[in-house]
């Protein structure tokens, strides 16, 4: 734009004026900075020089004690153990490599560990102590202390580490802790300064992981003065941290110990729920592992072994998986209660109405078979459940329809994620028409209903869900499983649940049929009944196929389970509650590829149930007389696997 | 003033231009940088590596760039203002999309042979654009709202992009530098009074509302502001550095502990001792005399720039010189205030002294403009 000379002149004058104004403001700021320098470097020089020369302030974190985990009787499941470790700071050491070399000469260091520590010393802030050696002996502590002048920045510290006194029994419930990793840090949005401590222990799985916030507590700080050599002169102040909250679980360590012992050798899971309040008193999964090996750092060999690196994938027994919540299986015949209850509630059947079983049924042009090829004859509700006839359920399921069956299944806790503080809990599948369209993009077929009616096809559920289902049938209430009894002494809400709103007469019919399964001579679980009058058990067997039986195979005669490779054998299931007239516990057992429910799962469920009811080893009189000698032999065999579990922490320390 | 209005016979030509450089500024820059080399040598524990050698090389390169730029007539740089600004803005957007992330902020472009920080380039091009704008705009329109909106947008666009990187220090430098040019160009002081008053009012409102029913921010946001303003509340984080910096600085005393004798920096108590916190080492080792001496050197650079600007009749030249001087001033005053605990830690290096390639080069380019303005003064 065109400008007149007058304007240009005025602009220049204004600019000069403002430039001088701005210059003056800058001069004022420079004067302030100079004054501040003078005040710090001239007036307060002595104070600062003293701080610098003799004493420097160091700030350290005090890690809080992690909360303990107890069982329902006060038995310690996760404890803190004191031990010595050697730490070192970069600013204290000066020449890190030289000091480490000297330390290595005094006490032999683990080379792998040393390399790690060296990296951490480089990466972390100079004042952060890095652990160089852990769990060292008292002699080594003494050696380091004596040589302290040659080892600047090296400190022997009393630390705590996690220990799981129950070993593998609780691995699938309590989980384990491990040093915080970069991956952990990227996964959690947590500003807690404790996580900056190298190798700080955080929960990795299960209760330790899911209840991390309660268990961890919060950090304290201490400010100390150190002299030029890095030696601590005195502590200025100290703000104690808040120790983590103690967590009491509903699990009974003694029962859990028995479950793990009883399941040993199998790939199986068992869940015991107290039906009166939803407490999960036993939740075992086999095989298991020792969580303590993860705390100290697991060796590659053991890690490969636990991950079954050298085992054919078909034979994997997954010791690291908690099959109770992470395994889902077709529930097989244990699902028949759901189908029957749906039909009764819908008014589609009368309990006395009969269906004729000839060993197979044709649905349109597809033939479906009963497990008994010769057929059961005329079946009513009670007989069909007792003898586990399949044809009866094919028939009634078609009348009720899948949507109502699925609704009943969900009401009883199937296909629902029960929120326990455990990791990777699976929801299972309670299929209905909408589900299939959503998940498979296909329409529901009548054959799907037939398969689902006996807990095959798309239906899948975890052992925990089966135990919840049984507890709900036993009580008629919507029992909610509960694993945590109290946090820091504050009790968690009970899981007794509200009434399900089911017709009590219908429930009674189902329960009485379940009673007959185990107490009537034609029942599928008669041989594994409880003989003790006051503890009679009601149950249901289940055998679920993991393969499809082809027509050719059927013609040739169905292969016996024992002749099949392990991974193609049927899963064995059993659900039960007892005492039948006044239910206390519900038990669900799944034995992977165990064969038949009545032979593989029911005996385990019965033994676990008795153990729970008696609060220890039951008398032989509780068993039917025919099996007493075998049971006695079994008890002798399990004896060495059972540990003495002392209840209460106080007695433990006394 | 168009370049046609220059009296060509009065503008030096060829190598004669060298005689007309603002030589005091050249000497002062060299002196300050020399101070920097000494300190980098010291914090490296008495070694040319890893910092001194590259820093000297970059300074040499920077000096050459500065002198070459001084040889080019100032009107050429004015004509480059718009192009430079647009390029810098495009690069800032590019950083937002494909930038390299380091320590949680995305500021760099990976140019294979070096990492380039477009926000550094923007510091100069923004000043250039604003100076060119006010050179073009008639004085009568300077205070008209519409004509104020335009430079505000010029400032806001890069400021927003840089703030989202996030880089608070550079954002502050951009906004204050831009504001300074607007002030110098003669925008009515009432605007500045309104903005400053508004900011003070807003801040007061935010803090006054704390704990009342109409609280503006969330509680945790207040806590973050608290630790930002007063790092001693966070003794494990920012507070640790500030405490150590103050101890180092204060313990220098009158004459310092002697070159390479500073225990605080020696014992690794200081963070970023070769970059943002290098002043503390200098103050520890050379004491009040050294620290104040550096402050005087900086002040002299500003004085010579202001002198050059005030006596320059070319409006663009004058504005650009002042703009560079203000930005330079903000650099060292914010850095010093920060390490002395007078201002929050925002991450601004000490100009010409802190280790850092792009910062050094950008400053030398800026002084190249100042020198060009000085050489091509209408006489």
XYZ file of N, CA and C in Angstrom, chain A residues 292-409:
354
model
N 5.296 -69.486 43.153
C 6.514 -68.890 43.717
C 7.635 -68.773 42.692
N 7.635 -69.649 41.685
C 8.714 -69.593 40.698
C 8.629 -68.323 39.840
N 7.424 -67.741 39.773
C 7.295 -66.528 38.970
C 7.799 -65.307 39.718
N 7.718 -65.378 41.049
C 8.129 -64.225 41.853
C 9.641 -64.042 41.767
N 10.358 -65.147 41.881
C 11.815 -65.048 41.893
C 12.375 -64.950 40.476
N 11.555 -65.160 39.506
C 12.043 -65.130 38.125
C 12.118 -66.550 37.612
N 11.338 -66.834 36.619
C 11.196 -68.218 36.167
C 12.284 -68.542 35.141
N 12.794 -69.756 35.218
C 13.826 -70.156 34.260
C 13.172 -70.497 32.923
N 13.947 -70.368 31.880
C 13.421 -70.624 30.543
C 12.939 -72.067 30.418
N 13.682 -72.978 30.994
C 13.303 -74.391 30.929
C 11.926 -74.613 31.525
N 11.740 -74.055 32.726
C 10.473 -74.258 33.412
C 9.338 -73.574 32.646
N 9.661 -72.418 32.114
C 8.646 -71.665 31.352
C 8.210 -72.481 30.136
N 9.168 -73.039 29.449
C 8.833 -73.870 28.295
C 8.023 -75.084 28.713
N 8.392 -75.610 29.854
C 7.691 -76.793 30.338
C 6.233 -76.459 30.649
N 6.023 -75.317 31.351
C 4.655 -74.926 31.707
C 3.839 -74.589 30.467
N 4.512 -74.109 29.435
C 3.801 -73.810 28.199
C 3.742 -75.020 27.266
N 4.260 -76.145 27.742
C 4.221 -77.412 27.002
C 4.801 -77.268 25.603
N 5.953 -76.586 25.538
C 6.591 -76.347 24.251
C 6.971 -77.646 23.535
N 7.351 -78.639 24.334
C 7.834 -79.876 23.726
C 6.753 -80.945 23.643
N 5.509 -80.534 23.963
C 4.433 -81.522 23.976
C 3.580 -81.320 22.735
N 3.138 -82.415 22.150
C 2.217 -82.344 21.023
C 1.001 -81.509 21.427
N 0.628 -80.575 20.591
C -0.426 -79.628 20.948
C -1.734 -80.350 21.285
N -1.925 -81.542 20.709
C -3.147 -82.305 20.972
C -3.203 -82.842 22.389
N -2.055 -82.892 23.012
C -2.018 -83.458 24.361
C -1.825 -82.396 25.427
N -2.014 -81.138 25.045
C -1.808 -80.056 26.015
C -2.802 -80.129 27.160
N -2.257 -80.036 28.370
C -3.126 -80.022 29.550
C -3.182 -78.638 30.175
N -2.477 -77.680 29.601
C -2.528 -76.264 29.966
C -2.448 -76.010 31.470
N -1.302 -76.284 32.083
C -1.190 -76.047 33.533
C -1.360 -74.569 33.912
N -1.113 -73.659 32.981
C -1.206 -72.235 33.322
C -2.639 -71.714 33.235
N -3.552 -72.532 32.684
C -4.926 -72.061 32.531
C -5.770 -72.472 33.736
N -6.563 -71.518 34.230
C -7.530 -71.840 35.279
C -8.786 -72.309 34.568
N -8.899 -73.638 34.438
C -10.000 -74.176 33.630
C -11.350 -73.877 34.244
N -11.369 -73.548 35.528
C -12.634 -73.265 36.209
C -13.378 -72.113 35.566
N -12.626 -71.091 35.108
C -13.276 -69.941 34.485
C -12.788 -69.708 33.061
N -11.618 -70.264 32.744
C -11.044 -70.010 31.426
C -11.321 -71.146 30.449
N -11.827 -72.269 30.965
C -12.160 -73.383 30.087
C -13.668 -73.396 29.858
N -14.087 -73.583 28.600
C -15.526 -73.748 28.374
C -15.747 -75.052 27.631
N -16.783 -75.748 28.023
C -17.047 -77.097 27.514
C -18.525 -77.208 27.186
N -18.869 -78.085 26.240
C -20.303 -78.357 26.061
C -20.805 -79.002 27.346
N -21.866 -78.492 27.945
C -22.283 -79.041 29.245
C -22.888 -80.435 29.147
N -23.211 -80.884 27.925
C -23.766 -82.227 27.765
C -25.043 -82.378 28.576
N -25.239 -83.549 29.153
C -26.511 -83.854 29.809
C -26.754 -83.013 31.055
N -25.706 -82.363 31.595
C -25.953 -81.513 32.765
C -26.845 -80.331 32.383
N -27.002 -80.136 31.072
C -27.834 -79.038 30.593
C -29.314 -79.427 30.595
N -29.596 -80.721 30.775
C -30.983 -81.187 30.611
C -31.932 -80.544 31.610
N -31.422 -80.169 32.792
C -32.275 -79.482 33.759
C -32.800 -78.176 33.191
N -31.944 -77.508 32.414
C -32.346 -76.221 31.833
C -33.495 -76.439 30.854
N -33.322 -77.443 29.958
C -34.358 -77.727 28.967
C -35.666 -78.118 29.652
N -35.545 -78.996 30.656
C -36.745 -79.478 31.339
C -37.453 -78.341 32.057
N -36.665 -77.495 32.759
C -37.255 -76.400 33.510
C -37.925 -75.399 32.573
N -37.282 -75.156 31.422
C -37.880 -74.230 30.449
C -39.219 -74.773 29.976
N -39.263 -76.083 29.727
C -40.506 -76.696 29.236
C -41.593 -76.671 30.307
N -41.202 -76.971 31.563
C -42.183 -76.961 32.648
C -42.727 -75.559 32.883
N -41.824 -74.590 32.933
C -42.231 -73.207 33.200
C -43.117 -72.665 32.087
N -42.858 -73.150 30.863
C -43.626 -72.679 29.720
C -44.978 -73.395 29.628
N -45.158 -74.431 30.452
C -46.408 -75.190 30.420
C -46.514 -76.106 29.227
N -45.419 -76.360 28.557
C -45.447 -77.205 27.366
C -45.571 -78.677 27.723
N -45.075 -79.042 28.900
C -45.170 -80.462 29.251
C -45.744 -80.621 30.648
N -46.226 -81.785 30.864
C -46.662 -82.202 32.173
C -45.590 -83.177 32.640
N -45.274 -83.155 33.928
C -44.166 -83.967 34.412
C -44.411 -85.455 34.182
N -45.680 -85.849 34.111
C -45.964 -87.277 33.986
C -46.136 -87.725 32.547
N -46.232 -86.765 31.684
C -46.361 -87.060 30.259
C -45.151 -87.878 29.795
N -45.375 -88.861 28.906
C -44.248 -89.696 28.495
C -43.907 -89.511 27.023
N -42.648 -89.762 26.736
C -42.145 -89.756 25.367
C -41.504 -91.114 25.178
N -41.725 -91.715 24.015
C -41.186 -93.059 23.813
C -39.799 -92.968 23.185
N -38.827 -93.634 23.829
C -37.461 -93.621 23.309
C -37.146 -94.962 22.678
N -36.838 -94.929 21.370
C -36.464 -96.183 20.699
C -34.988 -96.149 20.313
N -34.258 -95.223 20.909
C -32.820 -95.162 20.624
C -32.456 -94.118 19.592
N -33.473 -93.679 18.851
C -33.183 -92.608 17.902
C -34.483 -91.886 17.580
N -34.362 -90.700 17.043
C -35.532 -89.937 16.638
C -35.203 -89.236 15.341
N -36.206 -89.145 14.449
C -35.973 -88.452 13.188
C -36.600 -87.067 13.246
N -35.762 -86.087 13.068
C -36.267 -84.716 13.001
C -36.159 -84.309 11.544
N -37.315 -84.154 10.900
C -37.360 -84.038 9.450
C -36.574 -85.209 8.876
N -35.558 -84.980 8.100
C -34.911 -86.157 7.528
C -33.566 -86.462 8.197
N -33.318 -85.849 9.339
C -32.049 -86.134 10.016
C -32.307 -87.023 11.219
N -31.468 -88.027 11.397
C -31.661 -88.961 12.503
C -30.771 -88.557 13.676
N -31.385 -88.393 14.830
C -30.631 -88.091 16.054
C -30.697 -89.297 16.968
N -29.576 -89.536 17.655
C -29.494 -90.756 18.453
C -29.527 -90.485 19.930
N -30.001 -91.507 20.673
C -29.894 -91.479 22.129
C -28.595 -92.195 22.467
N -28.019 -91.853 23.638
C -26.755 -92.525 23.962
C -26.965 -94.024 24.132
N -28.195 -94.425 24.590
C -28.455 -95.861 24.672
C -29.115 -96.283 23.378
N -28.387 -97.088 22.596
C -28.840 -97.369 21.243
C -30.083 -98.245 21.210
N -30.285 -98.987 22.280
C -31.465 -99.845 22.305
C -32.713 -99.089 22.748
N -32.550 -97.858 23.232
C -33.706 -97.079 23.640
C -34.073 -97.312 25.097
N -34.817 -96.307 25.671
C -35.192 -96.369 27.078
C -36.654 -96.748 27.275
N -37.430 -96.800 26.202
C -38.848 -97.057 26.354
C -39.590 -95.783 26.706
N -40.724 -95.913 27.423
C -41.505 -94.727 27.761
C -40.837 -93.947 28.884
N -40.646 -92.659 28.618
C -39.908 -91.828 29.560
C -40.776 -90.670 30.006
N -40.879 -90.462 31.337
C -41.443 -89.207 31.826
C -40.283 -88.344 32.305
N -40.596 -87.186 32.884
C -39.533 -86.243 33.262
C -38.534 -86.879 34.213
N -39.074 -87.501 35.282
C -38.202 -88.057 36.294
C -37.279 -89.122 35.715
N -37.878 -90.060 34.955
C -37.086 -91.155 34.390
C -36.047 -90.635 33.387
N -36.472 -89.643 32.595
C -35.579 -89.150 31.542
C -34.324 -88.511 32.132
N -34.513 -87.823 33.257
C -33.359 -87.165 33.872
C -32.515 -88.207 34.601
N -33.208 -89.108 35.281
C -32.525 -90.136 36.049
C -31.642 -90.987 35.147
N -32.215 -91.402 34.001
C -31.468 -92.290 33.116
C -30.797 -91.527 31.984
N -31.000 -90.207 32.014
C -30.381 -89.324 31.031
C -30.740 -89.707 29.599
N -32.036 -89.928 29.375
C -32.500 -90.230 28.019
C -32.437 -88.976 27.163
N -31.883 -89.097 25.956
C -31.745 -87.931 25.093
C -33.014 -87.629 24.305
N -33.712 -88.706 23.875
C -34.858 -88.556 22.982
C -35.926 -87.667 23.594
N -36.153 -87.847 24.909
C -37.147 -87.060 25.625
C -36.881 -85.573 25.437
N -35.601 -85.197 25.527
C -35.244 -83.771 25.462
C -35.308 -83.239 24.034
N -34.987 -84.140 23.055
C -35.145 -83.716 21.659
C -36.586 -83.297 21.435
N -37.480 -84.106 22.019
C -38.895 -83.888 21.806
C -39.384 -82.606 22.482
N -39.098 -82.479 23.764
C -39.670 -81.313 24.471
C -39.012 -80.009 24.002
N -37.734 -80.086 23.634
C -37.047 -78.862 23.200
C -37.703 -78.288 21.959
N -38.122 -79.178 21.054
C -38.763 -78.687 19.828
C -40.070 -77.987 20.153
N -40.710 -78.436 21.226
C -41.981 -77.816 21.596
C -41.759 -76.442 22.245
N -40.713 -76.315 23.064
C -40.489 -75.044 23.769
C -39.834 -74.016 22.862
N -38.913 -74.471 22.047
C -38.173 -73.527 21.199
C -36.903 -73.062 21.902
N -35.873 -72.762 21.089
C -34.547 -72.465 21.644
C -34.538 -71.178 22.452
N -35.328 -70.170 22.031
C -35.236 -68.879 22.702
C -35.634 -68.973 24.167
N -36.655 -69.785 24.445
C -37.082 -69.915 25.843
C -36.086 -70.748 26.641
N -35.494 -71.752 25.966
C -34.461 -72.553 26.646
C -33.270 -71.663 26.983
N -32.875 -70.834 25.997
C -31.721 -69.957 26.221
C -32.012 -68.961 27.337
N -33.255 -68.456 27.370
C -33.616 -67.506 28.424
C -33.477 -68.176 29.791
N -33.917 -69.451 29.865
C -33.801 -70.186 31.128
C -32.330 -70.398 31.476
N -31.539 -70.744 30.470
C -30.110 -70.962 30.703
C -29.460 -69.707 31.269
